[in-house]
Coordinates of C-alpha atoms in Angstrom, one line a residue:
Chain O
M29 CA 12.6 10.8 14.2
S30 CA 15.2 13.4 14.7
A31 CA 16.5 15.3 11.7
K32 CA 14.1 18.2 11.4
D33 CA 13.7 18.7 15.1
V34 CA 17.3 19.0 15.7
C35 CA 17.9 21.2 12.7
A36 CA 15.4 23.5 14.3
V37 CA 17.1 23.2 17.7
A38 CA 20.5 23.8 16.2
S39 CA 19.5 27.0 14.3
D40 CA 18.9 30.3 15.9
S41 CA 15.7 30.9 13.9
Q42 CA 12.4 31.9 15.5
E43 CA 10.8 28.7 14.2
P44 CA 9.1 26.5 16.8
V45 CA 11.5 23.9 18.2
M46 CA 11.0 20.6 19.9
N47 CA 12.6 19.9 23.3
M48 CA 14.5 16.7 22.6
G49 CA 15.6 16.3 26.2
D50 CA 13.0 14.3 28.0
N51 CA 11.3 13.4 24.8
I52 CA 14.0 10.9 23.8
K53 CA 12.9 8.9 26.9
L54 CA 9.2 9.3 26.0
Y55 CA 9.9 8.5 22.3
N56 CA 11.8 5.4 23.5
K57 CA 8.7 4.4 25.5
A58 CA 6.1 5.3 22.8
N59 CA 7.6 4.5 19.4
V60 CA 6.2 1.0 19.2
I61 CA 4.9 1.6 15.7
T62 CA 8.5 2.2 14.5
R63 CA 9.8 -1.0 16.1
N64 CA 6.8 -3.0 14.9
D65 CA 7.1 -1.8 11.3
T66 CA 10.9 -2.4 11.3
Q67 CA 10.3 -6.0 12.6
L68 CA 7.6 -6.6 9.9
C69 CA 9.6 -5.1 7.1
L70 CA 12.8 -7.0 8.0
Q71 CA 10.8 -10.2 8.2
E72 CA 9.4 -9.6 4.7
Y73 CA 12.6 -8.3 3.0
S74 CA 15.6 -9.8 4.8
P75 CA 15.4 -13.0 2.9
R76 CA 16.2 -10.9 -0.2
F77 CA 19.2 -9.2 1.3
N78 CA 22.6 -10.1 -0.2
W79 CA 25.2 -10.6 2.4
Y80 CA 27.9 -10.7 -0.2
K81 CA 30.8 -10.2 2.2
K82 CA 31.7 -11.7 5.5
N83 CA 32.3 -9.4 8.5
A84 CA 30.0 -6.8 7.0
R85 CA 30.1 -3.2 8.2
I86 CA 26.6 -1.8 8.6
L87 CA 25.2 1.8 9.0
D88 CA 21.8 2.6 10.4
V89 CA 20.9 6.1 9.4
G90 CA 18.7 8.0 11.9
S91 CA 19.1 5.6 14.8
G92 CA 17.2 7.9 17.2
D93 CA 16.9 6.3 20.6
G94 CA 18.7 3.1 19.4
S95 CA 15.9 0.6 19.9
V96 CA 15.3 0.1 16.2
T97 CA 19.0 -0.4 15.6
T98 CA 18.9 -3.2 18.1
I99 CA 16.0 -4.9 16.3
L100 CA 18.0 -4.6 13.1
S101 CA 21.0 -6.3 14.7
T102 CA 18.9 -9.5 15.2
F103 CA 18.5 -9.8 11.4
L104 CA 22.2 -9.5 10.7
P105 CA 24.5 -12.5 10.0
S106 CA 26.3 -13.4 13.2
D107 CA 29.7 -12.5 11.8
Y108 CA 29.0 -8.8 11.2
E109 CA 31.9 -6.6 12.1
V110 CA 30.2 -3.4 13.3
L111 CA 26.8 -1.8 13.3
I112 CA 27.0 2.0 13.5
G113 CA 23.8 3.8 14.4
A114 CA 24.1 7.5 13.3
D115 CA 21.8 10.3 14.3
I116 CA 21.9 14.1 13.9
N117 CA 20.9 14.6 17.5
P118 CA 23.8 14.3 20.1
K119 CA 21.3 13.7 22.9
S120 CA 19.8 10.7 21.0
V121 CA 23.3 9.4 20.3
K122 CA 24.1 9.5 24.0
F123 CA 20.8 7.9 25.0
A124 CA 21.4 5.2 22.4
N125 CA 25.0 4.5 23.5
D126 CA 24.0 4.4 27.1
N127 CA 21.0 2.1 26.6
Y128 CA 21.8 0.0 23.5
G129 CA 25.6 0.3 22.8
N130 CA 27.9 -2.6 23.1
K131 CA 31.1 -4.0 21.6
R132 CA 29.8 -4.1 18.0
I133 CA 26.9 -1.6 18.2
K134 CA 28.0 2.0 18.4
F135 CA 26.2 5.3 17.9
V136 CA 27.7 8.4 16.4
Q137 CA 26.5 11.8 15.4
L138 CA 25.9 12.4 11.7
D139 CA 23.7 14.7 9.5
I140 CA 23.0 12.5 6.6
A141 CA 21.8 15.5 4.6
G142 CA 25.1 17.4 5.4
T143 CA 28.7 16.7 4.5
L144 CA 29.7 13.0 4.6
P145 CA 32.9 12.6 6.7
D146 CA 35.8 11.2 4.7
D147 CA 36.2 8.2 6.9
M148 CA 32.6 7.1 6.1
K149 CA 33.1 7.2 2.3
E150 CA 32.9 3.7 0.7
S151 CA 33.0 2.3 4.2
F152 CA 29.8 0.2 4.6
D153 CA 28.5 -2.9 3.0
H154 CA 24.9 -2.2 4.0
V155 CA 23.0 1.0 4.9
F156 CA 19.6 0.8 6.6
S157 CA 17.2 3.6 7.6
F158 CA 13.9 3.1 9.3
Y159 CA 11.2 5.9 9.8
V160 CA 13.7 8.7 9.2
F161 CA 13.4 10.1 5.7
H162 CA 10.0 11.7 6.4
W163 CA 12.0 14.1 8.6
I164 CA 14.5 14.9 5.9
D165 CA 14.1 17.7 3.4
D166 CA 16.9 17.1 1.0
H167 CA 16.4 13.5 -0.1
H168 CA 18.8 13.9 -3.1
K169 CA 21.6 14.9 -0.8
A170 CA 20.9 12.2 1.8
F171 CA 20.5 9.4 -0.8
T172 CA 23.8 10.6 -2.5
N173 CA 25.6 10.5 0.8
I174 CA 24.3 7.0 1.4
Y175 CA 25.4 6.0 -2.1
N176 CA 28.9 7.4 -1.3
A177 CA 29.0 5.7 2.1
L178 CA 28.5 2.3 0.4
Q179 CA 31.2 0.1 -0.9
K180 CA 30.8 -1.3 -4.5
D181 CA 27.9 -3.8 -4.5
G182 CA 26.7 -2.4 -1.2
E183 CA 23.0 -2.6 -0.4
F184 CA 20.5 0.1 0.9
F185 CA 17.2 -0.6 2.5
A186 CA 14.9 2.1 4.0
T187 CA 11.4 2.7 5.1
F188 CA 9.6 6.0 5.7
L189 CA 6.2 7.5 5.9
L190 CA 4.2 8.9 3.0
F191 CA 0.5 9.6 3.8
S192 CA -0.5 9.2 7.4
D193 CA -3.8 10.0 9.0
I194 CA -1.8 11.5 11.9
Y195 CA -0.5 14.1 9.5
L196 CA -4.1 14.6 8.3
G197 CA -5.3 15.1 11.9
M198 CA -2.4 17.6 12.6
E199 CA -3.2 19.4 9.3
M200 CA -6.9 19.7 10.3
L201 CA -5.9 21.3 13.6
A202 CA -3.1 23.5 12.1
K203 CA -5.5 25.1 9.7
T204 CA -8.0 26.1 12.5
K205 CA -7.9 29.6 13.8
K206 CA -7.3 28.3 17.3
W207 CA -4.2 26.3 16.6
A208 CA -2.8 28.0 13.5
T209 CA -0.9 30.5 15.8
W210 CA 1.1 27.7 17.3
M211 CA 1.7 25.7 14.1
P212 CA 3.0 28.2 11.5
N213 CA 5.5 25.7 10.2
F214 CA 3.0 22.9 9.8
D215 CA 4.0 22.4 6.1
K216 CA 7.5 21.4 7.2
F217 CA 6.2 18.7 9.5
P218 CA 4.7 15.9 7.4
S219 CA 6.6 13.7 5.0
Q220 CA 7.2 15.5 1.8
Y221 CA 5.3 12.6 0.2
Y222 CA 2.3 13.0 2.5
D223 CA 0.3 14.6 -0.3
F224 CA 2.1 13.3 -3.4
H225 CA 1.0 11.4 -6.5
D226 CA 3.0 8.2 -7.3
P227 CA 5.9 8.8 -4.9
D228 CA 7.3 5.4 -5.9
V229 CA 8.0 6.6 -9.4
H230 CA 9.5 9.8 -8.2
V231 CA 11.8 8.2 -5.6
A232 CA 12.9 5.3 -7.9
N233 CA 13.9 7.9 -10.6
M234 CA 15.9 9.9 -8.1
L235 CA 17.7 6.8 -6.9
K236 CA 18.5 5.7 -10.5
N237 CA 19.8 9.1 -11.3
I238 CA 22.2 9.0 -8.3
G239 CA 23.5 5.7 -9.7
F240 CA 21.7 3.1 -7.6
N241 CA 20.5 -0.2 -9.0
V242 CA 16.8 -0.1 -7.9
L243 CA 15.5 -3.5 -6.8
D244 CA 12.2 -2.3 -5.3
V245 CA 10.6 1.0 -4.4
R246 CA 7.1 0.6 -3.3
C247 CA 4.3 2.1 -1.2
K248 CA 2.8 -0.2 1.5
Q249 CA -0.7 0.4 2.7
R250 CA -0.6 -0.2 6.4
I251 CA -2.8 -0.2 9.5
Y252 CA -1.6 0.0 13.1
H253 CA -3.4 0.1 16.5
Y254 CA -1.9 2.2 19.3
E255 CA -3.0 0.1 22.2
S256 CA -4.7 2.9 24.1
I257 CA -5.6 6.6 23.9
D258 CA -2.8 7.3 26.4
V259 CA -0.2 5.6 24.2
Y260 CA -1.4 7.5 21.2
K261 CA -1.1 10.8 23.2
D262 CA 2.4 9.8 24.3
I263 CA 3.6 9.3 20.7
L264 CA 2.0 12.6 19.6
T265 CA 3.9 14.3 22.5
A266 CA 7.2 12.6 21.6
I267 CA 7.1 13.6 18.0
N268 CA 5.6 17.1 18.6
S269 CA 7.5 19.7 16.7
F270 CA 5.3 22.7 17.5
D271 CA 5.8 25.3 20.1
I272 CA 2.4 24.8 21.7
P273 CA 2.2 26.2 25.3
K274 CA 2.3 23.5 27.9
D275 CA -0.9 24.6 29.6
I276 CA -2.9 23.9 26.4
W277 CA -1.1 20.8 25.2
S278 CA -3.6 18.4 26.8
E279 CA -6.3 20.3 25.0
F280 CA -4.4 19.8 21.7
L281 CA -4.1 16.1 22.5
E282 CA -7.9 15.8 23.3
E283 CA -8.8 17.5 20.0
S284 CA -6.4 15.1 18.1
V285 CA -8.1 12.1 19.7
Q286 CA -11.5 13.6 18.8
I287 CA -10.5 13.8 15.1
K288 CA -9.7 10.1 15.3
K289 CA -13.0 9.4 17.0
D290 CA -14.9 11.3 14.3
M291 CA -13.2 9.0 11.7
H292 CA -14.2 6.0 13.7
L293 CA -10.6 5.0 14.4
V294 CA -10.9 4.7 18.1
D295 CA -12.3 1.4 19.4
E296 CA -11.7 -1.4 21.9
K297 CA -8.4 -2.3 20.1
G298 CA -7.1 1.2 20.7
V299 CA -6.4 4.0 18.3
K300 CA -6.2 2.9 14.7
T301 CA -3.9 4.7 12.3
R302 CA -3.9 4.3 8.5
Y303 CA -0.8 5.2 6.7
N304 CA 1.4 4.5 3.7
L305 CA 5.0 3.3 4.2
M306 CA 7.6 3.7 1.5
V307 CA 10.0 0.8 1.2
I308 CA 13.3 1.2 -0.7
H309 CA 15.6 -1.6 -1.6
C310 CA 18.6 -1.0 -3.9
T311 CA 22.2 -1.8 -4.5
K312 CA 25.3 0.3 -5.5
Chain E
M4 CA -18.3 0.0 -11.4
S5 CA -21.2 -2.4 -11.7
A6 CA -20.8 -5.8 -10.0
K7 CA -22.2 -5.2 -6.6
D8 CA -24.9 -2.8 -7.7
V9 CA -26.3 -5.2 -10.1
C10 CA -26.1 -8.1 -7.7
A11 CA -28.3 -6.1 -5.5
V12 CA -30.7 -5.2 -8.3
A13 CA -30.9 -8.8 -9.4
S14 CA -31.7 -10.2 -5.9
D15 CA -35.0 -10.0 -4.2
S16 CA -33.5 -9.0 -0.9
Q17 CA -34.4 -6.0 1.1
E18 CA -30.9 -4.6 0.8
P19 CA -30.7 -1.1 -0.6
V20 CA -30.2 -1.1 -4.3
M21 CA -28.9 1.4 -6.8
N22 CA -30.9 2.5 -9.8
M23 CA -28.5 1.9 -12.7
G24 CA -30.9 3.3 -15.3
D25 CA -30.0 7.0 -15.7
N26 CA -26.9 6.5 -13.7
I27 CA -25.0 4.9 -16.5
K28 CA -25.3 8.2 -18.4
L29 CA -24.3 10.2 -15.3
Y30 CA -21.4 7.8 -14.6
N31 CA -20.3 8.2 -18.2
K32 CA -20.3 11.9 -17.7
A33 CA -18.7 11.9 -14.3
N34 CA -16.2 9.0 -14.2
V35 CA -13.2 11.2 -15.2
I36 CA -11.0 9.8 -12.5
T37 CA -11.4 6.3 -13.9
R38 CA -10.5 7.4 -17.4
N39 CA -7.6 9.5 -16.1
D40 CA -6.1 6.7 -14.0
T41 CA -6.5 4.2 -16.8
Q42 CA -4.6 6.6 -19.2
L43 CA -1.8 7.2 -16.6
C44 CA -1.4 3.5 -15.7
L45 CA -1.3 2.4 -19.3
Q46 CA 1.2 5.1 -20.1
E47 CA 3.4 3.8 -17.2
Y48 CA 2.9 0.0 -17.7
S49 CA 2.2 -0.5 -21.4
P50 CA 5.9 -0.5 -22.4
R51 CA 6.3 -3.6 -20.2
F52 CA 3.4 -5.5 -21.9
N53 CA 4.4 -8.5 -23.9
W54 CA 2.4 -8.7 -27.2
Y55 CA 3.7 -12.2 -27.8
K56 CA 1.1 -13.0 -30.5
K57 CA -0.2 -11.1 -33.5
N58 CA -3.9 -10.6 -33.9
A59 CA -4.4 -10.6 -30.2
R60 CA -7.8 -11.3 -28.6
I61 CA -8.4 -9.0 -25.6
L62 CA -10.9 -9.0 -22.8
D63 CA -11.7 -5.9 -20.7
V64 CA -13.4 -7.1 -17.5
G65 CA -16.0 -4.7 -16.0
S66 CA -16.2 -2.4 -19.0
G67 CA -19.1 -0.3 -17.5
D68 CA -20.1 2.5 -19.8
G69 CA -17.4 1.5 -22.4
S70 CA -15.4 4.7 -22.2
V71 CA -12.4 3.1 -20.5
T72 CA -12.4 0.2 -22.9
T73 CA -12.0 2.8 -25.7
I74 CA -9.0 4.3 -23.9
L75 CA -7.5 0.8 -23.6
S76 CA -8.0 0.3 -27.4
T77 CA -5.6 3.2 -28.1
F78 CA -2.8 1.3 -26.3
L79 CA -3.2 -1.9 -28.3
P80 CA -1.1 -3.0 -31.3
S81 CA -2.9 -2.0 -34.5
D82 CA -3.4 -5.6 -35.6
Y83 CA -5.4 -6.8 -32.6
E84 CA -8.3 -9.1 -33.6
V85 CA -11.0 -8.2 -31.1
L86 CA -11.5 -6.3 -27.9
I87 CA -14.4 -7.6 -25.8
G88 CA -15.7 -5.4 -23.0
A89 CA -17.6 -7.5 -20.5
D90 CA -19.9 -6.3 -17.7
I91 CA -22.4 -7.9 -15.4
N92 CA -24.9 -5.1 -16.0
P93 CA -27.0 -5.6 -19.3
K94 CA -27.8 -1.9 -19.3
S95 CA -24.1 -1.0 -19.2
V96 CA -23.5 -3.4 -22.0
K97 CA -26.2 -1.8 -24.2
F98 CA -25.0 1.7 -23.4
A99 CA -21.4 0.7 -24.2
N100 CA -22.4 -1.0 -27.5
D101 CA -24.5 1.9 -28.5
N102 CA -21.9 4.5 -27.7
Y103 CA -18.5 2.8 -28.1
G104 CA -19.0 -0.4 -30.1
N105 CA -17.5 -0.9 -33.5
K106 CA -16.3 -3.7 -35.8
R107 CA -13.5 -4.8 -33.4
I108 CA -14.8 -3.5 -30.0
K109 CA -17.8 -5.4 -28.7
F110 CA -19.5 -5.5 -25.3
V111 CA -21.0 -8.6 -23.7
Q112 CA -22.6 -9.5 -20.4
L113 CA -20.5 -11.5 -18.0
D114 CA -20.3 -12.0 -14.2
I115 CA -16.6 -12.5 -13.7
A116 CA -17.2 -13.9 -10.3
G117 CA -19.7 -16.4 -11.7
T118 CA -19.4 -19.3 -14.1
L119 CA -17.0 -18.7 -17.0
P120 CA -18.7 -19.6 -20.3
D121 CA -17.0 -22.4 -22.1
D122 CA -16.4 -20.3 -25.2
M123 CA -14.4 -17.9 -23.1
K124 CA -12.0 -20.5 -21.7
E125 CA -8.4 -20.1 -22.9
S126 CA -9.7 -17.7 -25.4
F127 CA -7.8 -14.4 -24.7
D128 CA -4.2 -13.3 -25.0
H129 CA -4.6 -10.3 -22.7
V130 CA -7.1 -9.6 -19.9
F131 CA -7.5 -6.0 -18.5
S132 CA -9.6 -4.7 -15.7
F133 CA -9.8 -1.1 -14.6
Y134 CA -11.5 0.2 -11.4
V135 CA -13.7 -2.9 -11.1
F136 CA -12.3 -5.3 -8.4
H137 CA -13.2 -2.9 -5.5
W138 CA -16.8 -3.9 -6.5
I139 CA -16.2 -7.6 -6.4
D140 CA -16.5 -9.7 -3.3
D141 CA -15.0 -13.0 -4.4
H142 CA -11.6 -12.1 -5.8
H143 CA -10.3 -15.7 -5.8
K144 CA -13.2 -16.8 -8.1
A145 CA -12.8 -13.8 -10.3
F146 CA -9.0 -14.1 -10.6
T147 CA -9.4 -17.9 -11.3
N148 CA -11.9 -17.1 -14.1
I149 CA -9.4 -14.7 -15.6
Y150 CA -6.6 -17.3 -15.3
N151 CA -8.9 -19.7 -17.1
A152 CA -9.9 -17.2 -19.8
L153 CA -6.3 -16.6 -20.7
Q154 CA -4.3 -18.7 -23.2
K155 CA -0.9 -20.0 -22.1
D156 CA 1.5 -17.1 -21.7
G157 CA -1.4 -14.7 -21.6
E158 CA -1.1 -11.5 -19.7
F159 CA -3.3 -9.9 -17.0
F160 CA -3.2 -6.2 -16.0
A161 CA -5.7 -4.6 -13.5
T162 CA -6.2 -1.6 -11.3
F163 CA -8.6 -1.1 -8.4
L164 CA -9.1 1.0 -5.3
L165 CA -7.7 0.2 -1.9
F166 CA -8.0 3.1 0.7
S167 CA -9.9 6.1 -0.5
D168 CA -10.9 9.2 1.4
I169 CA -14.3 8.9 -0.4
Y170 CA -14.8 5.6 1.4
L171 CA -13.7 7.4 4.6
G172 CA -16.2 10.2 4.1
M173 CA -19.0 7.7 3.4
E174 CA -18.1 5.7 6.5
M175 CA -18.2 8.9 8.7
L176 CA -21.7 9.5 7.5
A177 CA -22.8 5.8 7.6
K178 CA -21.9 5.7 11.3
T179 CA -23.9 8.7 12.3
K180 CA -27.4 8.3 13.7
K181 CA -28.9 10.4 10.9
W182 CA -27.6 8.3 8.0
A183 CA -27.1 4.9 9.5
T184 CA -30.8 4.0 8.7
W185 CA -30.2 4.5 5.0
M186 CA -26.8 2.8 4.9
P187 CA -27.1 -0.5 6.7
N188 CA -24.9 -2.2 4.1
F189 CA -22.1 0.3 4.3
D190 CA -19.5 -2.5 5.0
K191 CA -20.2 -4.0 1.6
F192 CA -19.6 -0.7 -0.2
P193 CA -15.9 0.0 0.1
S194 CA -13.1 -2.0 -1.5
Q195 CA -12.4 -5.1 0.7
Y196 CA -8.8 -3.6 0.9
Y197 CA -10.0 -0.2 2.1
D198 CA -8.9 -1.0 5.6
F199 CA -6.3 -3.7 5.0
H200 CA -2.6 -4.1 6.0
D201 CA -0.2 -5.0 3.2
P202 CA -2.8 -5.8 0.5
D203 CA 0.0 -6.2 -2.0
V204 CA 1.4 -9.2 -0.1
H205 CA -2.1 -10.7 0.2
V206 CA -3.1 -10.3 -3.4
A207 CA 0.2 -11.4 -4.8
N208 CA 0.0 -14.6 -2.7
M209 CA -3.6 -15.3 -4.0
L210 CA -2.5 -14.8 -7.6
K211 CA 0.5 -17.1 -7.2
N212 CA -1.7 -19.8 -5.6
I213 CA -4.0 -19.6 -8.6
G214 CA -1.0 -20.2 -10.9
F215 CA -0.1 -16.8 -12.1
N216 CA 3.4 -15.7 -12.7
V217 CA 3.3 -12.4 -10.7
L218 CA 5.4 -9.6 -12.3
D219 CA 4.1 -6.7 -10.2
V220 CA 1.5 -6.2 -7.5
R221 CA 1.8 -2.8 -5.9
C222 CA -0.1 -0.1 -4.1
K223 CA 0.1 3.4 -5.8
Q224 CA -0.4 6.4 -3.6
R225 CA -2.5 8.8 -5.7
I226 CA -4.1 12.3 -5.7
Y227 CA -6.9 13.5 -7.9
H228 CA -8.8 16.8 -8.2
Y229 CA -12.4 16.6 -9.2
E230 CA -12.7 19.9 -11.1
S231 CA -15.5 21.3 -9.1
I232 CA -17.9 20.6 -6.2
D233 CA -20.6 19.8 -8.8
V234 CA -18.5 17.2 -10.6
Y235 CA -17.7 15.6 -7.2
K236 CA -21.4 15.5 -6.4
D237 CA -22.1 13.9 -9.7
I238 CA -19.6 11.1 -9.2
L239 CA -21.0 10.4 -5.7
T240 CA -24.5 10.2 -7.2
A241 CA -23.3 7.9 -10.0
I242 CA -21.7 5.4 -7.7
N243 CA -24.3 5.7 -4.9
S244 CA -25.3 2.2 -3.7
F245 CA -27.5 3.3 -0.8
D246 CA -31.3 3.6 -0.7
I247 CA -31.2 7.2 0.5
P248 CA -34.6 9.0 -0.2
K249 CA -34.4 11.4 -3.1
D250 CA -35.6 14.4 -1.0
I251 CA -32.6 14.2 1.3
W252 CA -30.0 13.2 -1.3
S253 CA -28.8 16.8 -1.7
E254 CA -28.4 17.0 2.0
F255 CA -26.2 13.9 1.9
L256 CA -24.1 15.4 -0.8
E257 CA -23.7 18.6 1.1
E258 CA -22.5 16.7 4.2
S259 CA -20.1 14.7 2.1
V260 CA -18.6 17.9 0.7
Q261 CA -18.4 19.4 4.2
I262 CA -16.3 16.4 5.3
K263 CA -13.9 17.2 2.4
K264 CA -13.9 20.8 3.5
D265 CA -13.1 19.8 7.1
M266 CA -10.1 17.9 5.7
H267 CA -9.0 20.9 3.7
L268 CA -9.5 19.0 0.5
V269 CA -11.6 21.6 -1.2
D270 CA -9.8 24.5 -2.9
E271 CA -9.6 26.5 -6.1
K272 CA -8.4 23.4 -7.9
G273 CA -11.6 21.6 -7.0
V274 CA -12.2 18.7 -4.7
K275 CA -9.1 16.7 -3.9
T276 CA -9.2 13.0 -3.2
R277 CA -6.4 10.9 -1.7
Y278 CA -6.5 7.2 -2.5
N279 CA -4.4 4.1 -3.0
L280 CA -4.7 2.2 -6.2
M281 CA -3.7 -1.4 -6.6
V282 CA -1.9 -2.3 -9.7
I283 CA -1.6 -6.0 -10.8
H284 CA 0.5 -7.3 -13.7
C285 CA 1.0 -11.0 -14.2
T286 CA 1.2 -13.7 -16.8
K287 CA -0.2 -17.2 -17.1

């Protein structure tokens, strides 16, 4: 959840930024879909993972608040040596260490689309990444860094968003006269595969060209119910990347919910979201 | 395109029906997306097909107007014995024979979710089906018939719709007070996987249980541009399954286009549609 936001925070540009301060707590409270999808994907895919070495060293790219890294830890063989959660945002890293760190689970700062530190090269047996790559612009660089971080025969597993009706709702607002002023950078917000034909073919080719042995790259059609309108508003607030004034933020949320209602996606089960999730599984 | 419509036509129920008469011509004119997707999927997948026998016998399930069957014929080895296009709708079969039939390409009537005729059992080396299964309710029966129609080692390849924003637009209208009267059977209209979590897992399990060796079942995220608003209206008219009075049909079309405009899917390239396509590839 963090790459683009913090890129914006770190730069001195005039682009709207996201205040990651309190939002890490809110994200931690509200990112149930991320935890749910990670659990489901690991249940489906972990029987296929190849724990070819004992005392494995594992990297979780884009560990955010740390809660998903902790879910990942429950799927690891008990003898793993270390699980490093890495995130571009130092505030996320601190929150994760404070709340989820322990003897074997540690969180560090890393920009996966930047320069890979020498001590991370060929250092890991497994790299994971959940719900992160839709925040990253330079996939080729990030995938190459992951390839270089893996030891020979190492394994990479990732999930990230493609189409999502949350992006669609945001786009519908971003292109209105009322909200366009506050969302000039909308195009940078959604997954680069939000509006993309056959992303599986494109991503598989990129991974092959980098040198990966591609086992599976696929689009999963998924449904999720946010349990209530309030929870849905919380997640929109936690991932907000737009510089919308605080005094009209609740209006923005109301209009976002109205779009869901117009699509008949709000009912007694909560707020439904339809989205496509990319799943990547490959080896070095 | 035909199964559900003709089921409705053939029954004496009060459910809205679709007039297939002139619409076969209109469908033939307007179903460019079906032809385009078939071409693209065959380009991607045909290198993986196993033409294990010379003089192959091929079945195309749900051949509709016959135009897609003709595209399929260009991907077959030159020595194929016969290509049978089968459709539930006798009017489609006549249209297809009149316009696309020849010495080796023949069209016959068949309800793939009904009883498989004895002379079709273990009769084909390859079965194909393009853009048909989103019209079929009983997938288990239809897949079982296809399994039984194949010879040992025979191969099955199919595509059909999952989510589509055309279904979404229809749903948005069907649930308004104004249009609900004319669309009481909306729930039977979309693909049964329109609103479905992980359809790839579900369908792969069904195929395995029937006895297929599953090579690939996946969801493809796709984009298509209908070249103009008029072409988009034509396809909506050709696939219309609702008993909407003729004098308000143009109003229905206008409101359908307005929904696309609200989603920013109408631009100089035409009318964009986002959808997910299921691709099935397996052997007996």
